[in-house]
Coordinates of C-alpha atoms in Angstrom, one line a residue:
M1 CA 0.0 0.0 0.0
T2 CA 1.3 3.4 -0.9
V3 CA 0.8 6.5 1.1
Q4 CA -0.2 9.6 -0.8
G5 CA 2.5 12.1 -1.3
S6 CA 2.4 15.8 -0.6
E7 CA 1.5 16.5 -4.3
N8 CA -1.9 15.1 -3.5
S9 CA -2.3 17.0 -0.2
S10 CA -5.6 18.6 0.6
R11 CA -3.6 21.6 2.0
R12 CA -2.7 22.9 -1.5
G13 CA -5.8 25.0 -1.9
R14 CA -7.9 22.7 -4.1
R15 CA -10.8 20.7 -2.7
S16 CA -10.0 17.1 -2.1
P17 CA -12.4 14.5 -3.3
T18 CA -14.6 12.8 -0.8
M19 CA -15.7 9.2 0.1
G20 CA -19.0 9.5 1.8
G21 CA -18.4 12.8 3.5
M22 CA -14.8 12.1 4.4
P23 CA -12.1 14.0 2.5
L24 CA -9.9 11.5 0.9
N25 CA -6.7 13.4 1.7
D26 CA -7.7 14.4 5.2
M27 CA -6.0 11.5 6.9
P28 CA -2.6 10.3 5.7
W29 CA -3.7 6.7 5.6
W30 CA -7.3 7.2 4.6
R31 CA -7.5 3.9 2.7
W32 CA -6.6 2.0 5.9
R33 CA -9.1 4.0 7.8
S34 CA -11.7 3.1 5.2
N35 CA -11.0 -0.6 5.6
V36 CA -11.1 -0.4 9.4
R37 CA -14.4 1.6 9.2
S38 CA -15.9 -0.9 6.8
A39 CA -15.1 -3.8 9.1
L40 CA -16.3 -2.0 12.3
H41 CA -19.5 -1.1 10.4
M42 CA -20.3 -4.7 9.5
L43 CA -19.2 -6.0 13.0
S44 CA -21.4 -3.4 14.7
D45 CA -24.7 -4.1 13.0
P46 CA -26.6 -7.2 14.2
V47 CA -29.4 -6.7 11.6
F48 CA -26.8 -6.7 8.8
Q49 CA -25.1 -9.8 10.3
R50 CA -28.5 -11.7 10.3
D51 CA -29.8 -10.4 6.9
V52 CA -26.5 -10.6 5.0
W53 CA -23.9 -12.8 6.7
L54 CA -26.2 -15.4 8.1
A55 CA -28.3 -15.4 5.0
G56 CA -25.2 -15.9 2.8
V57 CA -25.7 -12.8 0.7
D58 CA -22.8 -12.3 -1.7
G59 CA -20.7 -9.2 -1.9
Y60 CA -20.0 -8.5 1.7
G61 CA -17.6 -11.2 2.8
D62 CA -18.1 -12.9 6.1
V63 CA -17.0 -12.3 9.7
T64 CA -13.4 -13.5 8.9
D65 CA -13.2 -11.0 6.0
A66 CA -14.3 -8.2 8.3
V67 CA -11.7 -9.1 10.9
Y68 CA -9.0 -9.3 8.3
R69 CA -9.9 -5.8 7.0
L70 CA -9.8 -4.6 10.6
V71 CA -6.3 -5.8 11.2
E72 CA -4.6 -6.6 7.9
D73 CA -2.7 -3.4 7.1
T74 CA -2.7 -1.9 10.6
W75 CA -1.5 -4.9 12.6
L76 CA -4.0 -4.0 15.3
D77 CA -3.8 -7.6 16.4
N78 CA -0.2 -6.9 17.5
W79 CA -0.2 -3.4 18.8
S80 CA -2.5 -0.5 19.9
A81 CA -4.4 1.8 17.6
E82 CA -2.8 4.6 19.6
K83 CA 0.3 4.1 17.4
Y84 CA -1.8 5.4 14.5
V85 CA -3.3 8.6 16.1
G86 CA -2.9 11.3 13.5
T87 CA -2.6 8.9 10.6
I88 CA -5.5 6.4 10.7
F89 CA -7.2 7.6 13.9
R90 CA -8.1 11.2 14.7
D91 CA -7.5 11.1 18.5
S92 CA -6.8 8.8 21.5
Q93 CA -10.5 8.3 22.2
E94 CA -11.1 7.0 18.8
A95 CA -8.0 4.7 19.0
A96 CA -9.1 3.4 22.5
L97 CA -12.6 2.5 21.1
V98 CA -11.0 0.7 18.2
D99 CA -8.6 -1.2 20.5
T100 CA -11.5 -2.4 22.6
A101 CA -13.5 -3.6 19.6
V102 CA -10.4 -5.4 18.1
L103 CA -9.7 -7.2 21.4
R104 CA -13.3 -8.4 21.8
V105 CA -13.7 -9.6 18.2
L106 CA -10.2 -11.3 18.2
R107 CA -11.0 -13.1 21.4
I108 CA -14.1 -14.7 19.8
M109 CA -12.2 -15.4 16.6
H110 CA -9.5 -17.2 18.5
Q111 CA -12.1 -19.3 20.4
A112 CA -14.3 -20.0 17.4
G113 CA -11.6 -20.4 14.8
P114 CA -11.3 -18.2 11.7
D115 CA -13.2 -20.7 9.5
A116 CA -16.1 -21.1 11.8
P117 CA -19.6 -20.6 10.3
V118 CA -21.1 -17.2 10.8
A119 CA -23.7 -18.7 13.3
T120 CA -20.9 -19.7 15.6
Y121 CA -19.8 -16.1 16.0
L122 CA -23.4 -14.8 16.3
E123 CA -24.3 -17.4 19.0
H124 CA -21.1 -16.9 21.0
P125 CA -21.9 -15.5 24.5
G126 CA -19.4 -12.7 24.0
W127 CA -20.7 -11.6 20.6
P128 CA -23.2 -8.9 21.9
E129 CA -20.3 -7.3 23.8
A130 CA -18.1 -7.4 20.7
V131 CA -20.9 -5.9 18.6
R132 CA -21.4 -3.0 21.2
A133 CA -17.6 -2.3 21.2
A134 CA -17.6 -2.3 17.4
R135 CA -20.6 0.0 17.4
D136 CA -19.0 2.5 19.8
A137 CA -15.9 2.7 17.6
H138 CA -17.9 2.8 14.3
V139 CA -20.2 5.6 15.6
R140 CA -17.2 7.7 16.8
M141 CA -15.3 7.3 13.5
A142 CA -18.4 7.9 11.3
A143 CA -19.2 11.1 13.3
S144 CA -15.6 12.3 13.0
D145 CA -15.8 11.8 9.3
G146 CA -19.2 13.5 9.0
D147 CA -21.0 10.3 7.9
D148 CA -24.2 8.8 9.1
P149 CA -23.3 5.7 11.2
D150 CA -26.7 4.1 10.5
T151 CA -26.5 3.8 6.7
A152 CA -26.2 0.3 5.4
P153 CA -22.6 -1.1 5.0
K154 CA -21.2 -0.9 1.5
T155 CA -20.3 -4.0 -0.5
L156 CA -16.7 -5.0 -0.7
E157 CA -16.7 -4.0 -4.4
V158 CA -17.9 -0.5 -3.6
L159 CA -15.3 -0.2 -0.9
R160 CA -12.6 -1.3 -3.5
I161 CA -13.8 1.3 -6.0
L162 CA -13.9 4.0 -3.4
T163 CA -10.5 3.3 -2.1
R164 CA -9.0 3.1 -5.6
S165 CA -10.4 6.4 -6.8
A166 CA -8.2 9.0 -5.2

């Protein structure tokens, strides 16, 4: 993954394009932020999980895909989101909420196994707590970016298109 250089900076006097309401050049690693937000969005929405993941609707991946997007580039499974304040996360509160969500989701993934059926996650006794933690982080990040946290999650193809279009 490449980080945008200063020639694409939003500080040059031209308006930066947006994804949702979020300026693409606003955060140095906005593509990583977009992946984390996408994962948290899906992990925080029990109706989406039931109607899409449990129903096997194509285009959104599954729980394992969401966890992978949450930690793939960031290594949040190895260190704190605090490391990325000012690059992926706007402040320490946002980072702390993400850390809490990551820890709760990863605990369940390690217990259930990465290839477990969706129902195994949704029926896990710790899942409601993980969903709440993901929701707290998702709402905070969406609000920081000027987005409505209650819109439906985007498909993975839409996410790929949006993160490719800078």
